XYZ file of C-alpha atoms in Angstrom:
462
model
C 0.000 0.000 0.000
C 1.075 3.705 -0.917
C 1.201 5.863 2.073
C 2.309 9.851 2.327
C 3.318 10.901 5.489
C 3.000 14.724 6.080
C 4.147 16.710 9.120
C 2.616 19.885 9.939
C 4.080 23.237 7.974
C 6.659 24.624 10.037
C 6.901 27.661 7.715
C 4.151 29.739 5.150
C 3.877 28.987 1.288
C 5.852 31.110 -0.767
C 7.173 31.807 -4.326
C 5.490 30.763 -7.136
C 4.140 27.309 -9.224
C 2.012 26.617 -12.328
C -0.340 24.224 -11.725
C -1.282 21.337 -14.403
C -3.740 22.101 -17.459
C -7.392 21.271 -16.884
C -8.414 18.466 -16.749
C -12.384 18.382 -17.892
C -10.943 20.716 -21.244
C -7.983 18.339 -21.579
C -10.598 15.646 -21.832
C -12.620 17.655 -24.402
C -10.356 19.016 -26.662
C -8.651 15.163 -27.343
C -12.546 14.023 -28.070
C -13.524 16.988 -30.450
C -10.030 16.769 -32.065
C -10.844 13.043 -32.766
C -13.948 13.439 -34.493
C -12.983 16.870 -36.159
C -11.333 17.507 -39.769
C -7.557 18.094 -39.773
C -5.406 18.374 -36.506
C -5.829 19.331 -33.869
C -3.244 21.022 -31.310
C -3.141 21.238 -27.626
C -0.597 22.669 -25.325
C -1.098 22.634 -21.297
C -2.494 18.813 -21.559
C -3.010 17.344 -18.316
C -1.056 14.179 -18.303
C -3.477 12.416 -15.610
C -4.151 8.885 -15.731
C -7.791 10.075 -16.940
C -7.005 12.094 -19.674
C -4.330 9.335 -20.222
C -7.871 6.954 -20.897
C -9.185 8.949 -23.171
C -6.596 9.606 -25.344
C -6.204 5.437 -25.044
C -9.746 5.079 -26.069
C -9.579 7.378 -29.964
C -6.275 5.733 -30.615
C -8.119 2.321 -29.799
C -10.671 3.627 -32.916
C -7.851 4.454 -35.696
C -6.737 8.298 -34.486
C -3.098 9.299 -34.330
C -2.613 11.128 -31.474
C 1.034 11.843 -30.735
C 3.101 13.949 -28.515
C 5.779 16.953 -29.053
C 7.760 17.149 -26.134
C 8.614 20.744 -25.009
C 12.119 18.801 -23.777
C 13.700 15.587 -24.464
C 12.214 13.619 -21.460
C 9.935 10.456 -22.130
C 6.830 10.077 -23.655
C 4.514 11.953 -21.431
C 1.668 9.956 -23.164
C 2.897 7.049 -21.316
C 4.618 8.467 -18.473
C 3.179 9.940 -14.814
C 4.285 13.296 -15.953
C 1.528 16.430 -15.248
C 3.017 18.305 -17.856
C 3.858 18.200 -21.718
C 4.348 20.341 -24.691
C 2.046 20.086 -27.234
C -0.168 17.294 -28.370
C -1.220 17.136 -31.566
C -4.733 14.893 -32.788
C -5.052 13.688 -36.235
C -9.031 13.670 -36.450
C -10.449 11.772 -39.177
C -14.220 13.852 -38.927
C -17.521 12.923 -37.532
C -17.577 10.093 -39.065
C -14.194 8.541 -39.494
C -13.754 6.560 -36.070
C -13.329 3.142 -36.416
C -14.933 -0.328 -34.655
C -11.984 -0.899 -31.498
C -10.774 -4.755 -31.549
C -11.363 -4.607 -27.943
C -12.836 -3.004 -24.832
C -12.773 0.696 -24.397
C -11.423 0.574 -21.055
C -12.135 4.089 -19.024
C -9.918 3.263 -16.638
C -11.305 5.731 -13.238
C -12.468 8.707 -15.553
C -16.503 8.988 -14.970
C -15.798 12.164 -17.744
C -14.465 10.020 -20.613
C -16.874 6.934 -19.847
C -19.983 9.580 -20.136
C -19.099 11.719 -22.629
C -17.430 8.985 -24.928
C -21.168 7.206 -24.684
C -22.669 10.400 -26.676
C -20.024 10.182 -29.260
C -20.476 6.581 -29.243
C -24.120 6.367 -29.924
C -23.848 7.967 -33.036
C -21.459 5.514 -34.433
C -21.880 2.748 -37.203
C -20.144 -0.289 -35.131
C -20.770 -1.747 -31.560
C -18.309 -1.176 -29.070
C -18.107 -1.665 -24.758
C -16.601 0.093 -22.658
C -15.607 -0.823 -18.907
C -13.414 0.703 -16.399
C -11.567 -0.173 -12.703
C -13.726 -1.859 -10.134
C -14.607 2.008 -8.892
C -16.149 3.121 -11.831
C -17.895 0.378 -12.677
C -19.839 1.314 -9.439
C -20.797 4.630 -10.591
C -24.534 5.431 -12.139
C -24.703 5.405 -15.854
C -28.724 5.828 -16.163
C -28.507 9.141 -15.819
C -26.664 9.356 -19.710
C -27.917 5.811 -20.719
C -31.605 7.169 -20.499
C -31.421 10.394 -22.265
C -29.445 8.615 -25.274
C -31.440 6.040 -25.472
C -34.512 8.187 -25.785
C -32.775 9.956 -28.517
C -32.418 6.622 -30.435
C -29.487 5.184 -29.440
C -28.949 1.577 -28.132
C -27.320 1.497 -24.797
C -27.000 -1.827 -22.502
C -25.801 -1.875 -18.838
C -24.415 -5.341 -19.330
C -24.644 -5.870 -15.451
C -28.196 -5.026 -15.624
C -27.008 -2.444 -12.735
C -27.075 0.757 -14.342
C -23.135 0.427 -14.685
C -20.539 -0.213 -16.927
C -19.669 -2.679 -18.777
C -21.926 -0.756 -21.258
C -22.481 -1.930 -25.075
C -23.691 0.357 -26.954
C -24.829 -0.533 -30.593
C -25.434 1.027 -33.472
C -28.509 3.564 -33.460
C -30.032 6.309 -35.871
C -30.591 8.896 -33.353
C -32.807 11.817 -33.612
C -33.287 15.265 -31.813
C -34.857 16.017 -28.100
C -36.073 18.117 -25.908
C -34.614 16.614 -22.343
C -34.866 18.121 -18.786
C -31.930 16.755 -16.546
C -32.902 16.543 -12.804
C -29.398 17.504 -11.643
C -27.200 19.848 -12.880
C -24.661 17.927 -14.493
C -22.082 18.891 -17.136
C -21.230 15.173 -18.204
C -24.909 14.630 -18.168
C -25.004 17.339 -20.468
C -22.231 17.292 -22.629
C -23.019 13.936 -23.458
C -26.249 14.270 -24.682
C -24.920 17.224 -26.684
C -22.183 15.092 -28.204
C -24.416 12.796 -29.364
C -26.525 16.030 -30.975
C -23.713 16.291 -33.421
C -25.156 12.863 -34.742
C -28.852 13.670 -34.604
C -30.951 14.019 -37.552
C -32.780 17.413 -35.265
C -31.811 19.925 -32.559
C -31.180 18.167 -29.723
C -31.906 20.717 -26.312
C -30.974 19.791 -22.665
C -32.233 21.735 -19.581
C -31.052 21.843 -16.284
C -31.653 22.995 -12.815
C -29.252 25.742 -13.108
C -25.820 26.149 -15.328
C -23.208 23.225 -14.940
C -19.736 23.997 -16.216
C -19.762 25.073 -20.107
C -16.375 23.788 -21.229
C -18.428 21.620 -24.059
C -20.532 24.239 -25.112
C -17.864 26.627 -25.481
C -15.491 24.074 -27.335
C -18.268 22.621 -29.626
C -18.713 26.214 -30.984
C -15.183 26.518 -31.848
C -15.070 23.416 -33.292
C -17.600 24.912 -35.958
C -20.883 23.570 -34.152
C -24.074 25.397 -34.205
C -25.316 25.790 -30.395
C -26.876 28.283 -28.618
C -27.154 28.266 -25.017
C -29.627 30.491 -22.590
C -29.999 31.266 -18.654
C -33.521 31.607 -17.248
C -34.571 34.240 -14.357
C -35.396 30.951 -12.771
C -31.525 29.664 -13.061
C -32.583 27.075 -15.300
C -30.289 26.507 -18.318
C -31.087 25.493 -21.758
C -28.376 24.739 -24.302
C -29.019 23.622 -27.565
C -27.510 21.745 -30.853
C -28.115 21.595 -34.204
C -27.310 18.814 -36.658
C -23.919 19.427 -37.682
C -22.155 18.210 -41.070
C -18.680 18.373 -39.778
C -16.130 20.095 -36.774
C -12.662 21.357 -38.229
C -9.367 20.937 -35.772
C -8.415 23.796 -33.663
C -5.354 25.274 -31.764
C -6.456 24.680 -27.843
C -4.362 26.599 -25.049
C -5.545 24.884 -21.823
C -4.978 26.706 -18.452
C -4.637 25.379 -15.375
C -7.117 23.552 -13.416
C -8.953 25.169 -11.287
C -9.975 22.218 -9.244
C -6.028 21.661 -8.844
C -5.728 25.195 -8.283
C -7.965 24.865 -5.081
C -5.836 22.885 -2.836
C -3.061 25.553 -2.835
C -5.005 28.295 -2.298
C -6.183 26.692 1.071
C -3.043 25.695 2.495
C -1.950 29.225 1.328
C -4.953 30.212 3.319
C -4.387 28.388 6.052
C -0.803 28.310 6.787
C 0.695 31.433 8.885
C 2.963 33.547 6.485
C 2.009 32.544 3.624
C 1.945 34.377 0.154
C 1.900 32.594 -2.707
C 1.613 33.114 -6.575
C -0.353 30.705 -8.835
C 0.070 31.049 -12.469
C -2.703 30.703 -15.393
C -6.111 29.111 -13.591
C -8.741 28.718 -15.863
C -11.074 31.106 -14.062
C -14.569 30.081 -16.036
C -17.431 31.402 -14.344
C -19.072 28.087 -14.128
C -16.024 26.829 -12.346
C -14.991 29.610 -9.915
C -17.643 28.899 -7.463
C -14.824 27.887 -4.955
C -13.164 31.404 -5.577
C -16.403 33.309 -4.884
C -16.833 31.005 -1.726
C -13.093 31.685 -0.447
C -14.350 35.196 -0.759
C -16.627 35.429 1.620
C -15.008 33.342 4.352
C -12.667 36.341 4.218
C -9.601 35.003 2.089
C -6.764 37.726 0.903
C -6.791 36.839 -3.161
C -5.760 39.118 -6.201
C -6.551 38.299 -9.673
C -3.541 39.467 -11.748
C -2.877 39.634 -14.995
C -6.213 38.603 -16.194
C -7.365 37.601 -20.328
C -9.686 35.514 -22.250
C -7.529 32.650 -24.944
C -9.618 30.165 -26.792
C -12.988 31.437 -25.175
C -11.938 30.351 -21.606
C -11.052 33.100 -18.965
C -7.953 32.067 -16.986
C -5.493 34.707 -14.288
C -2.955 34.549 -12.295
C -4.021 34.292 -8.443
C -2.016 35.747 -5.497
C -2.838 33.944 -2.442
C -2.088 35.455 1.457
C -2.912 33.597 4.770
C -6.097 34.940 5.931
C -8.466 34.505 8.988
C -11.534 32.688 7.553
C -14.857 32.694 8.253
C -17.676 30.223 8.094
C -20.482 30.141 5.527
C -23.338 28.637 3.749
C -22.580 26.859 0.464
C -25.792 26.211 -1.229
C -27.790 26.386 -4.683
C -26.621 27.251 -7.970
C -23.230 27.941 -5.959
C -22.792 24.036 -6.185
C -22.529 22.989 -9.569
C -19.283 25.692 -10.002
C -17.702 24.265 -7.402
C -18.353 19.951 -6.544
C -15.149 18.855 -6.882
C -14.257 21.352 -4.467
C -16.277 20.397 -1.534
C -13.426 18.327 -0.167
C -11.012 21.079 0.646
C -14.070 23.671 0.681
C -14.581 21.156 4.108
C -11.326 21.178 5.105
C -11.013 25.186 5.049
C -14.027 25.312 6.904
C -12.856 22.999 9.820
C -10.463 26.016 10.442
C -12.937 28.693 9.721
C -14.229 30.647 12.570
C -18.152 29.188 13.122
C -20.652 26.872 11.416
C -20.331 25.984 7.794
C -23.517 24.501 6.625
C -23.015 22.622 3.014
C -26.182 21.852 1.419
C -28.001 20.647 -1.984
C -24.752 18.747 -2.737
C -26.364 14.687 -3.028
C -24.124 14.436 -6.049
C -21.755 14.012 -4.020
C -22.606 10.540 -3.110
C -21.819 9.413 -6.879
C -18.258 10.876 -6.931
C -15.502 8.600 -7.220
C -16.365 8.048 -3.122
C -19.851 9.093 -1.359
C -17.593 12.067 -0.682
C -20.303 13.010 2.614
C -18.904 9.475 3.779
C -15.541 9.867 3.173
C -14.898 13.968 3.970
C -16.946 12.973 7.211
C -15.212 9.324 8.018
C -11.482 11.893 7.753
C -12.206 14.988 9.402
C -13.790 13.086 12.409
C -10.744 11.690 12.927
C -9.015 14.241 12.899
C -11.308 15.431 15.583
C -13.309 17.864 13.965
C -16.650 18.153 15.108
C -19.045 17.639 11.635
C -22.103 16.038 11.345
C -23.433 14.483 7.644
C -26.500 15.370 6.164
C -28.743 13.679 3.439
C -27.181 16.207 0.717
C -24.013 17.709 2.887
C -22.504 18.502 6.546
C -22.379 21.045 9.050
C -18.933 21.136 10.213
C -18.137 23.365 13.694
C -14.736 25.529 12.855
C -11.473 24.770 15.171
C -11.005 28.536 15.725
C -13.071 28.919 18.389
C -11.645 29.392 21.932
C -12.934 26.092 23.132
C -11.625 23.754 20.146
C -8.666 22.020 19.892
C -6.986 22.696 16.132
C -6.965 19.231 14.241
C -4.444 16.252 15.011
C -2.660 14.136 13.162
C -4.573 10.462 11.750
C -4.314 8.066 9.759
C -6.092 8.905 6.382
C -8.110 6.640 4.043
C -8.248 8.438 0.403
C -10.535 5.106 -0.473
C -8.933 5.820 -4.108
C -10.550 8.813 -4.682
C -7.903 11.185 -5.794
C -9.656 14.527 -4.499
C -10.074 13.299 -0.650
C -6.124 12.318 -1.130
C -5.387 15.892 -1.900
C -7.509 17.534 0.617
C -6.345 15.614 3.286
C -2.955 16.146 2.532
C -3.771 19.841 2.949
C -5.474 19.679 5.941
C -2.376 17.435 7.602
C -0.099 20.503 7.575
C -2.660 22.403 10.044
C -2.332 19.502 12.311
C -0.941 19.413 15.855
C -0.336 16.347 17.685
C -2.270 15.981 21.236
C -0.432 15.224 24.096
C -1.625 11.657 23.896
C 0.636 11.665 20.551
C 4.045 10.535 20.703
C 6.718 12.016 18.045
C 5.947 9.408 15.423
C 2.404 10.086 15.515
C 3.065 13.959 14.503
C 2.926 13.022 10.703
C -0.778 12.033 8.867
C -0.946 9.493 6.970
C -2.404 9.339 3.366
C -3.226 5.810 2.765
C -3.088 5.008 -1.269
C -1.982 7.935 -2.012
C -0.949 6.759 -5.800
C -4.684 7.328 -6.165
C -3.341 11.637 -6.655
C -2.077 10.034 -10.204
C -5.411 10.384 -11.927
C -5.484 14.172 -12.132
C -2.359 15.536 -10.049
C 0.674 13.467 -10.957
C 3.037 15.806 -9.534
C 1.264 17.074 -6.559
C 3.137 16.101 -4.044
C 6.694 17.528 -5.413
C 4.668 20.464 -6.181
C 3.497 21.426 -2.733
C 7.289 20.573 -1.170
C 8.180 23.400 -3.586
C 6.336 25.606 -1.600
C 8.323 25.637 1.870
């Protein structure tokens, strides 16, 4: 077994990183390159093991996809490495995939199995695709129902709702769907699988999920329109498309990456530190408008638009931080921060309430299990919820700040990360002996699938 042991910060974050490139745009712009005329190029590819998969999965169906290396180290393709020069995708057009010899194995990455099954349904040939044990656990209906009502054939071979999933040919045609969740791989892959519909295919939602496939498909050369309700509701909406031409893609860095620096910048004494080029998309900065008003210290510097996706440089100072509420549309722009969102507010001064966040229970974890199962022992004082927590801050005069434990990430890369944050606030008890002074991150290798490098990363910062 993997395990990271981390000893509390005797010293505040300074200097200066760059964080990896995206990782939901990194999956995009490989899937649109595939099925797009011409090539494709992409600099600031995250080199996760789930981007990794999907990449795997086109050149499984006939498309070139190879590497330029910015230096002459090894293939990042096949290599742990977060970062790469460019990548360039040789698509063959909407139409020129071809039938895989095998399974289309998704490996962990709930966005590539998802998404790949809208692309998918429009195809001529059969294929199935299966990932690890983990996602093989996570719901599928939610995407198989949708496409299928559109025309395509989609099987949960398990009978489970779960990969495996065949999916056969099907002549799909256009629809008018209303999602019950706000859900940008619910979304995005009903809108994929618009490119191969025969009429506009529409899908509403509760209120906007992140737009990184809207915004790409219309670069591509898709027809879409998307519109916001008074209501919050969101309707975006595809027309039948002939063909998507290859485009130069600049991805910034990930903002969900992003996030657990910013708290340990926060939360550390004496700490001021600069992180380069996050992707700042307003359907994605939820967690920056939430550090906000628990008080952080954050300038936005040198702020621009490239390839339709806002991105800035972010300078980070400790700050004294205040609970809050985190509720409504606010969760959709920020889910995959909730972990270290719950972290932050363990040292926040007061009651954090989290609320109308269920999807978290179909995560890679039930992440109200497993951010609840951690901080507890740690000895924070939270309480789950049927959709989130209430979690009492350690600031307060009669709290004890949080000690060192041993960690399960239960594989799920983002609970890894937080945790690892929230060990350098620790202080051992006086029940602790000097050994016990260091948390420790059980499977840790699990910080592979979108953060190779994190842990060499945040050493850089003492």
């Amino acid at each position: 077994m993997n395990v990271k042991s981390i000893f509390p910060a005797s010293c505040g974050l300074r200097g200066a990183i760059t964080i990896p490139g995206d990782k939901s745009i990194s999956h995009r712009s490989v899937m649109l390159g595939a099925i797009s005329k011409g090539t494709t190029e992409i600099t600031g590819f995250l080199n996760g093991a789930d981007c990794l998969s999907t990449i795997a999965c086109f050149q499984s169906m006939g498309i070139e996809i190879e590497e330029i290396p910015s230096t002459a180290s090894s293939n990042p393709l096949t290599s742990s490495t977060a970062s790469s020069g460019r990548i360039l995708v040789h698509g063959k057009g909407l139409h020129g995939l071809s039938a895989p010899s095998k399974t289309l194995n998704t490996g962990n990455s709930g966005t590539t199995t998802r998404l790949l099954s809208g692309i998918l349904s429009g195809q001529h040939f059969s294929s199935l695709l299966s990932g690890d044990a983990s996602l093989n656990t996570r719901p599928m209906k939610r995407i198989m129902t949708p496409l299928n009502a559109m025309g395509a054939h989609i099987e949960s071979l398990n009978g489970n709702g779960c990969a495996p999933l065949l999916i056969n040919p099907g002549s799909l045609h256009g629809i008018n769907y209303t999602s019950s969740v706000a859900s940008a791989q619910v979304k995005s892959a009903i809108l994929l699988a618009g490119l191969y519909a025969n009429d506009p295919v529409s899908v509403t939602e509760p209120s906007l999920s992140r737009d990184h496939t809207e915004r790409m498909l219309q670069s591509f050369g898709a027809s879409l329109s998307s519109r916001t309700f008074p209501d919050g509701q969101a309707t975006a909406t595809i027309l039948p498309c002939q063909e998507l031409y290859g485009q130069e893609i600049a991805i910034p860095g990930d903002i969900s990456s992003a996030a657990y620096f910013i708290a340990a910048a926060l939360l550390v004494p004496d700490s001021e530190l600069l992180i380069k080029n996050v992707g700042i998309n307003p359907t994605r900065a939820g967690f920056l408008a939430v550090c906000k008003a628990m008080g952080a210290d954050l300038t936005y510097l040198n702020q621009n638009i490239t390839g339709g996706e806002e991105h800035s440089d972010i300078l980070v100072r400790s700050s004294q931080l205040y609970a809050t509420t985190i509720e409504g549309s606010l969760i959709p722009t920020l889910i995959d921060e909730l972990p270290i969102l719950a972290v932050m507010a363990a040292h926040a001064e007061g009651t954090t309430i989290i609320r109308d966040a269920a999807e978290l229970k179909v995560k890679e974890t039930n992440r109200i299990d497993t951010i609840t199962t951690n901080l507890h022992a740690m000895g924070c004082d939270i309480t789950p919820t049927e959709d989130g927590m209430i979690i009492e801050g350690g600031h307060r005069i009669t709290k004890a700040p949080l000690h060192p434990a041993v960690i399960s990430s239960f594989l799920d890369h983002r609970i890894a990360m937080a945790f690892s944050i929230a060990a350098l606030l620790a202080k051992k008890t006086a029940a602790q002996t000097q050994e016990q002074s260091a948390t420790q991150i059980l499977e840790s290798q699990c910080i592979d699938v979108s953060y190779p490098n994190f842990f060499s990363t945040l050493e850089s910062c003492f």
